[in-house]
XYZ file of C-alpha atoms in Angstrom:
613
model
C 0.944 2.589 -62.953
C 1.384 4.960 -60.010
C -2.362 4.774 -59.351
C -2.232 0.959 -59.315
C 0.806 1.016 -56.975
C -1.009 3.387 -54.592
C -3.998 1.046 -54.569
C -1.857 -1.994 -53.819
C 0.007 -0.249 -51.022
C -3.392 0.347 -49.302
C -3.906 -3.371 -48.787
C -1.990 -6.277 -47.232
C 0.371 -7.841 -47.959
C 1.517 -5.194 -50.507
C 1.620 -2.606 -47.724
C 4.506 -4.584 -46.214
C 6.608 -4.848 -49.368
C 9.394 -2.476 -50.413
C 8.082 0.423 -52.532
C 10.158 -0.547 -55.571
C 8.768 -4.103 -55.417
C 5.190 -2.796 -55.400
C 5.955 -0.638 -58.445
C 7.359 -3.676 -60.247
C 4.216 -5.637 -59.419
C 2.006 -2.814 -60.674
C 3.851 -2.916 -63.968
C 3.264 -6.663 -64.355
C -0.488 -6.642 -63.642
C -3.147 -7.332 -66.261
C -6.525 -5.635 -66.012
C -9.823 -7.416 -66.602
C -13.470 -6.334 -66.338
C -16.176 -8.921 -65.626
C -19.911 -8.566 -65.620
C -22.137 -9.497 -62.683
C -22.878 -13.239 -62.785
C -19.822 -14.086 -64.915
C -17.767 -17.099 -63.679
C -14.089 -16.399 -63.216
C -12.863 -19.738 -61.799
C -14.759 -23.021 -61.685
C -14.644 -25.516 -58.876
C -12.810 -28.638 -60.117
C -11.926 -26.884 -63.369
C -8.658 -25.689 -64.792
C -6.094 -24.552 -62.174
C -5.767 -20.792 -61.781
C -3.048 -19.100 -63.793
C -3.231 -15.811 -61.932
C -3.578 -14.229 -58.548
C -6.770 -12.158 -58.858
C -7.059 -8.921 -56.879
C -10.413 -7.146 -56.672
C -10.052 -3.453 -57.549
C -13.745 -2.464 -57.741
C -16.908 -4.471 -57.216
C -17.177 -7.863 -55.477
C -17.005 -11.585 -56.197
C -18.698 -14.603 -54.560
C -16.883 -17.795 -53.611
C -19.316 -20.713 -53.985
C -18.961 -24.272 -52.783
C -22.111 -25.124 -54.714
C -24.669 -23.160 -56.698
C -26.621 -22.209 -53.566
C -23.801 -22.158 -50.989
C -21.796 -18.923 -50.852
C -18.617 -19.460 -48.856
C -17.434 -15.846 -48.935
C -17.801 -12.559 -50.712
C -14.622 -10.560 -51.483
C -14.368 -6.853 -52.030
C -11.709 -4.284 -53.021
C -8.180 -5.193 -51.985
C -9.018 -8.890 -51.419
C -7.462 -11.651 -53.546
C -8.399 -15.078 -54.734
C -6.930 -17.880 -56.857
C -3.864 -18.340 -54.704
C -4.818 -21.770 -53.152
C -5.064 -23.197 -56.683
C -1.845 -21.473 -57.749
C 0.083 -22.759 -54.684
C -1.126 -26.344 -55.016
C -1.201 -26.428 -58.839
C -4.600 -28.081 -58.565
C -8.179 -27.272 -59.641
C -9.951 -24.536 -57.611
C -11.806 -25.724 -54.499
C -14.559 -23.169 -55.045
C -16.268 -21.432 -57.954
C -15.610 -17.687 -58.169
C -18.372 -15.602 -59.709
C -18.761 -11.845 -60.059
C -21.384 -10.620 -57.568
C -21.435 -7.170 -59.203
C -19.713 -5.675 -62.198
C -16.094 -6.044 -61.100
C -12.692 -4.687 -62.100
C -9.858 -7.173 -61.436
C -6.048 -6.933 -61.370
C -4.394 -10.201 -62.518
C -0.885 -11.095 -61.383
C 0.628 -13.888 -63.575
C 1.412 -17.113 -61.747
C 5.151 -17.036 -62.546
C 5.493 -13.620 -60.861
C 3.326 -14.769 -57.941
C 5.636 -17.743 -57.331
C 8.746 -15.537 -57.644
C 7.379 -13.135 -55.006
C 6.614 -16.084 -52.696
C 10.240 -17.174 -53.001
C 11.748 -13.705 -52.582
C 9.355 -12.025 -50.098
C 8.638 -14.064 -46.929
C 5.797 -11.755 -45.810
C 4.118 -12.169 -49.204
C 4.444 -15.954 -48.981
C 3.121 -16.088 -45.406
C 0.113 -13.902 -46.236
C -0.896 -16.072 -49.184
C -0.748 -19.302 -47.227
C -3.283 -21.804 -48.313
C -5.457 -22.101 -45.196
C -7.264 -19.821 -42.782
C -5.282 -21.253 -39.860
C -2.023 -20.311 -41.595
C -3.320 -16.826 -42.398
C -4.536 -16.153 -38.866
C -1.248 -17.464 -37.529
C 0.590 -15.147 -39.898
C -1.478 -12.200 -38.669
C -0.309 -12.879 -35.126
C 3.292 -13.348 -36.193
C 3.120 -10.146 -38.205
C 1.983 -8.153 -35.171
C 4.775 -9.758 -33.162
C 7.365 -8.761 -35.805
C 6.369 -5.145 -35.255
C 6.907 -5.434 -31.537
C 9.536 -3.794 -29.318
C 12.773 -5.683 -30.056
C 14.005 -5.133 -26.486
C 11.364 -7.514 -25.095
C 9.987 -9.596 -27.910
C 12.930 -10.131 -30.254
C 15.767 -10.310 -27.719
C 16.839 -13.746 -26.486
C 17.732 -14.020 -22.793
C 21.155 -15.411 -23.692
C 21.888 -12.040 -25.320
C 21.543 -10.344 -21.928
C 24.155 -12.477 -20.229
C 27.264 -10.438 -19.440
C 29.461 -13.249 -18.126
C 29.591 -17.003 -17.423
C 27.841 -18.165 -14.249
C 29.849 -18.508 -11.017
C 29.164 -21.578 -8.924
C 29.793 -22.760 -5.371
C 29.637 -26.054 -3.505
C 26.602 -26.678 -1.262
C 29.049 -27.582 1.503
C 30.747 -24.167 1.387
C 29.804 -21.669 4.060
C 27.645 -18.582 3.597
C 30.713 -16.568 4.493
C 32.500 -18.124 1.547
C 29.486 -17.285 -0.632
C 29.452 -13.653 0.486
C 33.153 -13.174 -0.159
C 32.885 -14.859 -3.594
C 29.981 -12.560 -4.575
C 32.010 -9.514 -3.436
C 35.141 -10.604 -5.289
C 33.230 -11.377 -8.518
C 30.946 -8.301 -8.178
C 27.814 -10.380 -8.670
C 24.601 -10.866 -6.685
C 24.029 -14.614 -7.037
C 25.853 -17.968 -7.234
C 24.794 -21.208 -8.812
C 24.966 -24.027 -6.325
C 26.526 -27.235 -7.624
C 23.644 -29.417 -6.599
C 21.114 -31.842 -8.083
C 18.633 -30.347 -8.789
C 20.275 -26.960 -9.635
C 20.374 -24.551 -6.700
C 20.919 -20.822 -6.341
C 21.929 -18.488 -3.512
C 21.493 -14.703 -3.824
C 22.432 -11.577 -1.911
C 18.823 -11.418 -0.737
C 19.159 -14.920 0.715
C 22.202 -13.754 2.687
C 20.261 -10.813 4.067
C 16.955 -12.505 4.742
C 17.922 -16.084 5.600
C 21.274 -15.512 7.270
C 21.694 -12.032 8.759
C 18.068 -11.462 9.606
C 17.873 -14.924 11.258
C 21.081 -14.398 13.184
C 22.843 -17.406 11.602
C 26.663 -17.640 11.798
C 28.803 -17.166 8.699
C 29.803 -20.847 9.061
C 26.283 -21.929 8.048
C 26.509 -24.239 5.007
C 25.133 -22.910 1.733
C 22.931 -26.027 1.512
C 20.863 -24.744 4.457
C 19.843 -21.437 2.892
C 19.948 -22.002 -0.868
C 16.878 -22.279 -3.144
C 16.681 -25.666 -4.837
C 15.475 -26.531 -7.305
C 16.099 -23.080 -8.720
C 13.570 -21.608 -11.152
C 15.216 -21.764 -14.583
C 14.381 -20.955 -18.170
C 15.767 -21.913 -21.559
C 18.577 -19.658 -22.722
C 16.819 -19.087 -26.054
C 13.589 -17.853 -24.410
C 12.561 -14.265 -25.152
C 13.252 -11.454 -22.706
C 9.494 -10.995 -22.149
C 9.127 -14.653 -21.165
C 11.818 -14.116 -18.554
C 10.077 -10.968 -17.345
C 6.809 -12.883 -16.909
C 8.438 -15.721 -15.022
C 10.242 -13.370 -12.631
C 7.016 -11.462 -12.019
C 4.944 -14.573 -11.396
C 7.539 -16.188 -9.083
C 8.594 -12.975 -7.338
C 12.284 -13.608 -8.059
C 15.126 -11.348 -9.172
C 17.654 -13.875 -10.565
C 16.914 -16.342 -13.352
C 19.427 -19.051 -14.350
C 19.464 -19.857 -18.083
C 19.856 -23.464 -19.073
C 20.779 -25.564 -22.087
C 19.683 -29.044 -21.224
C 20.980 -29.642 -17.669
C 23.749 -27.021 -17.955
C 23.489 -23.513 -16.589
C 24.948 -21.117 -19.172
C 24.267 -17.801 -17.461
C 22.115 -15.826 -15.030
C 20.000 -12.801 -15.852
C 18.686 -10.407 -13.201
C 15.636 -8.172 -13.156
C 18.033 -5.272 -13.585
C 19.199 -6.729 -16.917
C 15.615 -6.523 -18.186
C 14.811 -3.212 -16.533
C 17.647 -1.648 -18.504
C 15.791 -2.668 -21.627
C 12.457 -1.112 -20.777
C 11.291 1.842 -18.716
C 7.949 1.477 -16.924
C 8.527 -2.276 -16.730
C 6.056 -4.442 -14.813
C 9.042 -5.572 -12.753
C 8.803 -2.221 -10.910
C 5.299 -3.050 -9.660
C 6.188 -5.320 -6.662
C 8.512 -2.576 -5.338
C 5.710 0.024 -5.642
C 3.302 -2.215 -3.742
C 5.821 -2.861 -0.954
C 6.340 0.863 -0.475
C 2.592 1.715 -0.378
C 1.482 2.913 3.067
C -2.028 4.254 2.314
C -5.038 3.626 0.075
C -3.911 6.622 -2.024
C -0.599 4.844 -2.586
C -2.440 1.662 -3.547
C -4.600 3.599 -6.023
C -1.415 4.974 -7.566
C -0.152 1.377 -7.757
C -3.222 0.378 -9.812
C -2.627 3.415 -12.037
C 0.931 2.118 -12.599
C -0.501 -1.306 -13.530
C -2.681 0.461 -16.127
C 0.399 2.335 -17.441
C 2.281 -0.938 -17.705
C -0.572 -2.355 -19.797
C -0.283 0.634 -22.165
C 3.500 0.129 -22.330
C 3.197 -3.616 -23.053
C 0.464 -3.048 -25.677
C 2.605 -0.449 -27.422
C 5.573 -2.858 -27.262
C 3.607 -5.534 -29.091
C 2.813 -7.992 -26.257
C 0.098 -10.570 -26.847
C -3.060 -9.849 -24.932
C -2.789 -13.277 -23.253
C 0.628 -12.311 -21.881
C -0.624 -8.920 -20.755
C -3.417 -10.702 -18.922
C -0.860 -12.771 -17.005
C 1.028 -9.608 -15.970
C -2.189 -7.918 -14.853
C -3.283 -11.049 -12.914
C 0.024 -11.138 -10.989
C -0.223 -7.418 -10.201
C -3.866 -7.440 -9.177
C -3.509 -10.666 -7.196
C -0.699 -9.032 -5.250
C -2.869 -5.981 -4.547
C -5.773 -8.135 -3.413
C -3.537 -10.198 -1.130
C -2.194 -7.014 0.371
C -5.735 -5.667 1.019
C -6.938 -8.925 2.578
C -3.830 -9.092 4.735
C -4.465 -5.470 5.910
C -8.103 -6.388 6.623
C -7.011 -9.340 8.728
C -4.576 -7.083 10.599
C -7.478 -4.757 11.401
C -10.013 -7.429 12.330
C -7.697 -9.993 13.859
C -6.767 -13.413 12.516
C -9.508 -15.370 10.720
C -11.412 -17.683 13.151
C -11.515 -20.553 10.619
C -9.780 -21.218 7.285
C -11.276 -19.520 4.247
C -10.639 -18.806 0.563
C -11.053 -15.675 -1.549
C -12.011 -16.339 -5.167
C -11.794 -14.068 -8.205
C -14.226 -14.739 -11.026
C -14.866 -13.989 -14.715
C -12.128 -12.392 -16.769
C -9.891 -12.056 -13.689
C -10.398 -15.751 -12.943
C -9.401 -16.523 -16.537
C -6.210 -14.361 -16.382
C -7.792 -12.179 -19.085
C -8.356 -8.863 -17.335
C -6.394 -6.076 -18.951
C -8.110 -2.875 -17.818
C -9.658 -2.150 -14.420
C -13.157 -3.581 -14.592
C -15.991 -4.271 -12.211
C -15.274 -6.551 -9.278
C -16.346 -10.216 -9.460
C -15.370 -12.114 -6.328
C -16.618 -14.586 -3.743
C -15.666 -15.965 -0.337
C -15.691 -19.552 0.891
C -15.272 -20.383 4.586
C -14.790 -23.626 6.459
C -17.874 -25.672 7.313
C -17.079 -25.399 11.036
C -17.682 -21.611 11.074
C -20.004 -20.348 13.834
C -22.439 -17.439 13.621
C -19.754 -15.159 15.068
C -17.264 -16.452 12.516
C -19.678 -15.654 9.708
C -19.979 -12.078 10.974
C -16.166 -11.809 10.863
C -16.169 -12.735 7.207
C -18.961 -10.273 6.490
C -16.789 -7.509 7.959
C -13.715 -8.717 6.086
C -15.570 -8.821 2.769
C -16.936 -5.303 3.346
C -13.491 -3.893 4.059
C -11.819 -5.562 1.066
C -14.584 -4.687 -1.426
C -14.685 -1.056 -0.194
C -10.920 -0.755 -0.466
C -10.987 -2.228 -3.979
C -13.469 0.484 -4.938
C -11.082 3.124 -3.630
C -8.316 1.512 -5.676
C -10.347 1.967 -8.858
C -12.357 -1.277 -9.141
C -16.111 -0.496 -9.232
C -18.654 -2.693 -7.529
C -20.266 -5.318 -9.734
C -23.646 -4.077 -11.027
C -24.955 -7.644 -10.686
C -23.729 -7.840 -7.055
C -21.417 -10.790 -7.755
C -19.168 -9.943 -4.817
C -18.178 -11.370 -1.462
C -20.280 -8.684 0.266
C -23.419 -10.449 -1.074
C -24.333 -13.169 1.477
C -25.305 -15.483 -1.352
C -21.670 -15.489 -2.539
C -20.128 -15.634 0.939
C -20.913 -19.176 2.068
C -19.457 -22.336 3.580
C -17.588 -24.820 1.397
C -20.476 -27.318 1.734
C -22.900 -24.681 0.445
C -20.639 -23.881 -2.526
C -20.479 -27.593 -3.339
C -24.271 -27.664 -3.363
C -24.337 -24.649 -5.659
C -22.032 -26.304 -8.157
C -23.899 -29.630 -8.055
C -27.285 -27.882 -8.534
C -26.053 -25.798 -11.478
C -24.900 -28.976 -13.255
C -27.848 -31.190 -12.297
C -30.569 -28.611 -12.979
C -29.187 -26.613 -15.932
C -31.961 -23.990 -16.201
C -31.386 -20.481 -17.423
C -30.249 -19.173 -14.045
C -27.789 -22.049 -13.632
C -26.285 -21.408 -17.073
C -25.816 -17.737 -16.195
C -24.106 -18.683 -12.936
C -21.800 -21.153 -14.664
C -20.604 -18.479 -17.092
C -19.262 -16.543 -14.117
C -18.479 -19.003 -11.313
C -16.876 -21.778 -13.351
C -14.218 -19.231 -14.353
C -12.638 -18.878 -10.895
C -9.269 -18.837 -9.183
C -8.377 -18.891 -5.522
C -5.973 -16.040 -4.774
C -5.901 -16.094 -0.961
C -6.639 -18.288 2.030
C -5.728 -21.530 3.615
C -8.977 -23.376 2.849
C -8.417 -25.640 -0.225
C -11.675 -24.529 -1.879
C -10.325 -24.519 -5.444
C -9.350 -28.213 -5.675
C -12.572 -29.301 -3.908
C -14.785 -27.467 -6.382
C -12.646 -28.532 -9.320
C -13.539 -32.167 -8.585
C -17.155 -31.245 -9.285
C -16.535 -29.377 -12.533
C -14.161 -32.097 -13.741
C -17.046 -34.569 -13.912
C -19.567 -32.169 -15.427
C -19.195 -33.830 -18.868
C -20.835 -36.961 -17.448
C -24.126 -35.021 -17.370
C -25.046 -34.989 -21.056
C -28.211 -32.908 -20.765
C -26.205 -30.260 -18.917
C -23.512 -30.280 -21.598
C -26.084 -29.995 -24.406
C -27.737 -27.033 -22.734
C -24.406 -25.423 -22.075
C -23.581 -25.891 -25.743
C -26.849 -24.236 -26.753
C -26.094 -21.347 -24.418
C -22.632 -21.018 -26.062
C -24.318 -20.690 -29.446
C -26.796 -17.958 -28.448
C -24.544 -15.368 -30.057
C -23.787 -16.663 -33.544
C -20.777 -15.243 -35.300
C -22.001 -12.005 -36.973
C -21.780 -12.914 -40.610
C -24.300 -12.236 -43.380
C -25.609 -14.758 -45.924
C -22.719 -13.664 -48.173
C -20.158 -14.250 -45.376
C -19.577 -10.532 -44.772
C -19.398 -9.091 -41.254
C -22.882 -8.265 -39.991
C -22.820 -4.773 -38.441
C -25.269 -3.075 -36.136
C -26.662 0.386 -35.480
C -26.999 2.026 -32.083
C -28.652 5.420 -32.042
C -26.855 7.670 -34.523
C -23.894 5.297 -34.828
C -23.793 2.836 -37.682
C -21.493 0.045 -38.958
C -20.660 -1.080 -35.414
C -19.215 -4.372 -34.216
C -19.195 -5.343 -30.535
C -15.730 -6.944 -30.183
C -16.692 -8.528 -26.856
C -20.294 -9.725 -27.221
C -19.925 -10.623 -30.931
C -16.222 -11.518 -30.692
C -14.142 -12.655 -27.774
C -17.087 -13.745 -25.602
C -18.064 -16.327 -28.227
C -14.631 -17.977 -27.980
C -14.692 -17.809 -24.169
C -18.018 -19.672 -24.111
C -16.823 -22.285 -26.594
C -13.561 -22.816 -24.701
C -15.414 -23.338 -21.407
C -17.624 -25.946 -23.071
C -14.693 -27.802 -24.649
C -12.661 -27.752 -21.411
C -15.504 -29.371 -19.486
C -15.950 -31.933 -22.242
C -12.215 -32.694 -21.919
C -12.455 -32.998 -18.087
C -9.926 -30.164 -17.842
C -9.533 -27.846 -14.850
C -8.089 -24.972 -16.868
C -9.787 -21.586 -16.604
C -7.817 -19.506 -19.115
C -9.455 -19.475 -22.556
C -6.320 -20.325 -24.542
C -5.263 -22.979 -22.007
C -8.746 -24.526 -22.246
C -8.531 -24.719 -26.012
C -5.111 -26.356 -25.839
C -6.364 -28.848 -23.282
C -9.326 -29.687 -25.509
C -6.955 -30.149 -28.447
C -4.699 -32.451 -26.407
C -7.725 -34.501 -25.288
C -8.971 -34.908 -28.846
C -12.199 -33.025 -28.106
C -11.260 -30.301 -30.563
C -9.306 -30.697 -33.765
C -5.849 -29.146 -33.989
C -7.035 -26.865 -36.801
C -10.108 -25.663 -34.973
C -8.203 -25.132 -31.734
C -5.444 -23.135 -33.407
C -7.966 -21.093 -35.385
C -9.913 -20.208 -32.246
C -6.708 -19.294 -30.360
C -5.575 -16.987 -33.182
C -9.062 -15.478 -33.495
C -9.244 -14.845 -29.748
C -5.833 -13.177 -29.654
C -6.541 -10.983 -32.705
C -9.984 -9.850 -31.517
C -8.697 -9.276 -27.998
C -5.823 -7.190 -29.293
C -8.108 -5.076 -31.480
C -10.452 -4.537 -28.555
C -7.655 -3.484 -26.176
C -6.175 -1.056 -28.721
C -9.620 0.460 -29.305
C -10.212 0.897 -25.571
C -6.788 2.420 -24.994
C -7.419 4.978 -27.769
C -10.672 5.957 -26.040
C -8.951 6.322 -22.655
C -6.258 8.495 -24.252
C -9.031 10.750 -25.571
C -10.666 10.942 -22.133
C -13.616 8.743 -23.185
C -15.017 5.822 -21.258
C -13.841 2.576 -22.867
C -16.357 0.379 -24.655
C -16.298 -2.606 -27.025
C -17.867 -1.001 -30.100
C -15.677 -0.328 -33.147
C -16.734 1.187 -36.448
C -15.825 -1.652 -38.792
C -15.307 0.564 -41.822
C -12.888 2.804 -39.935
C -10.546 -0.164 -39.445
C -7.645 -0.636 -41.816
C -7.851 -3.229 -44.644
C -5.647 -5.662 -42.728
C -7.747 -5.383 -39.538
C -10.994 -5.862 -41.506
C -9.614 -9.008 -43.111
C -8.424 -10.349 -39.751
C -11.808 -9.696 -38.137
C -13.674 -11.386 -40.977
C -11.470 -14.464 -41.022
C -11.592 -14.679 -37.195
C -15.421 -14.598 -37.224
C -15.496 -17.162 -40.027
C -13.286 -19.460 -37.966
C -15.608 -19.029 -34.951
C -18.719 -19.686 -37.108
C -17.168 -22.892 -38.432
C -16.611 -24.203 -34.899
C -20.113 -23.113 -33.838
C -21.590 -25.205 -36.635
C -19.590 -28.161 -35.441
C -20.786 -27.704 -31.849
C -24.415 -27.606 -32.930
C -23.917 -30.993 -34.662
C -21.798 -32.474 -31.899
C -24.290 -31.710 -29.125
C -27.422 -31.850 -31.284
C -28.636 -28.570 -29.860
C -31.545 -28.389 -32.334
C -33.162 -31.395 -30.558
C -33.351 -29.713 -27.152
C -36.721 -28.647 -25.847
């Protein structure tokens, strides 16, 4: 029995159960040996009476005699959908090889589902529920200070308010007397005045202490629900550049948290980053700032943050650095002669950059620019790109940078680029779209982003373009074998490898871009695109949620892998040895790839990609 218990504890969800519970389960199991080719459960036949766990060998799940849905190996279980529903099996289960099985009686299975929430969640009936559980499980292991603490739990006292007609002198005295650094202003919408407002908007501007609060307050104040997590508050403060955050229940303010309240909960917090950037006086200081951003990513990863949230933190930090560099370049060259815009592309444009990667950027200037103006922007691009290199961001090997004259053009030229890529969707156009349609404007007065968005928003009207984009999105099929196992590759002396980017996250990125265009959505972030497609009815709720979970899980696995390599002094890559992953990770990868493959099959039918020349 000890041997059986040790086996169970090696695989999910038994590895999450109390040790005494696993020993009890081991004592209740029946053991059965089946020969290769023997049928264990029959589609449409008698409901399953057991949860079957493969100990040795493998079994095939068949939808029909010639259609294998999946092949399960040691530690994997079957029979639970039939047990849960009390209905006939949806697939036939047949031994692929001689197989040793552990059988858990249905009554004990149902008792464990009732008594052990993790057991119940793991054996949910659908892939979407299982992938969702995998994400929730990772979140449950996260740092409680950030990901399990509600903002209301950080509130030390009720909020103190003041009338908008009161004077700033009254506000200063009230803050002093109450020993606080902000006041809620009794105003519709809700307002706030802080000690920083008194310094920057009153003293620095030479205003008298009789100035009414209404004149210097911030309204509407940025607020957040009192039950939001501490990490959600951290992100909002970082994105808005604020230090005080009122908490609301409905229309009522129930408290105020400050950046200090969150900083007390976590050392090396991203909230320190703006202060570091403000204090930087040299490129060496700015390089140290980017090192601190990387450290913050390590901290957030270890704390259990979702990769999508980490991407938002990194985007705010790197955007601030870029804005600082461009501002310094303008100070050196003089003010820009005409309005312009600086764009970031690719993973940075999608808010999905986590580690320092190659630069992908472009510059758009006003159509009125003269030849001298164009030379100014050439100099500006050179300065900024060179400084980014010194800050740790290598040049793009494909030369997708603002220093390349092709990607430093007038707004009218960029509009022609976008129109041509849609109207003539050849191979080059499809390659450009994969980079340039994932863009954000992070600096400049020229409204380039909304102008170009009007073009991409109507891309779905060009059906040949959409069909060819769909075919391009299917060039990398989900790496699954005929028996629904993960297809691995060999590179040199290394075997059993899986590229988590090329054969993982990139497939979801390409699908999300396609679905967003079909939905006429302007979103650039992969998860936001999938949600927009779901809301527009372009993608089913199940498929959208499956892809979101798959993207998060594969991204998280990739980031953890790269951080381990960095810690060992190795250059980060995307290749993991599949068999060196734990049982839980292998299952998550397989189900993620199966979810992607299912959507890919739907795309091929939806856009009839097999009919394209």
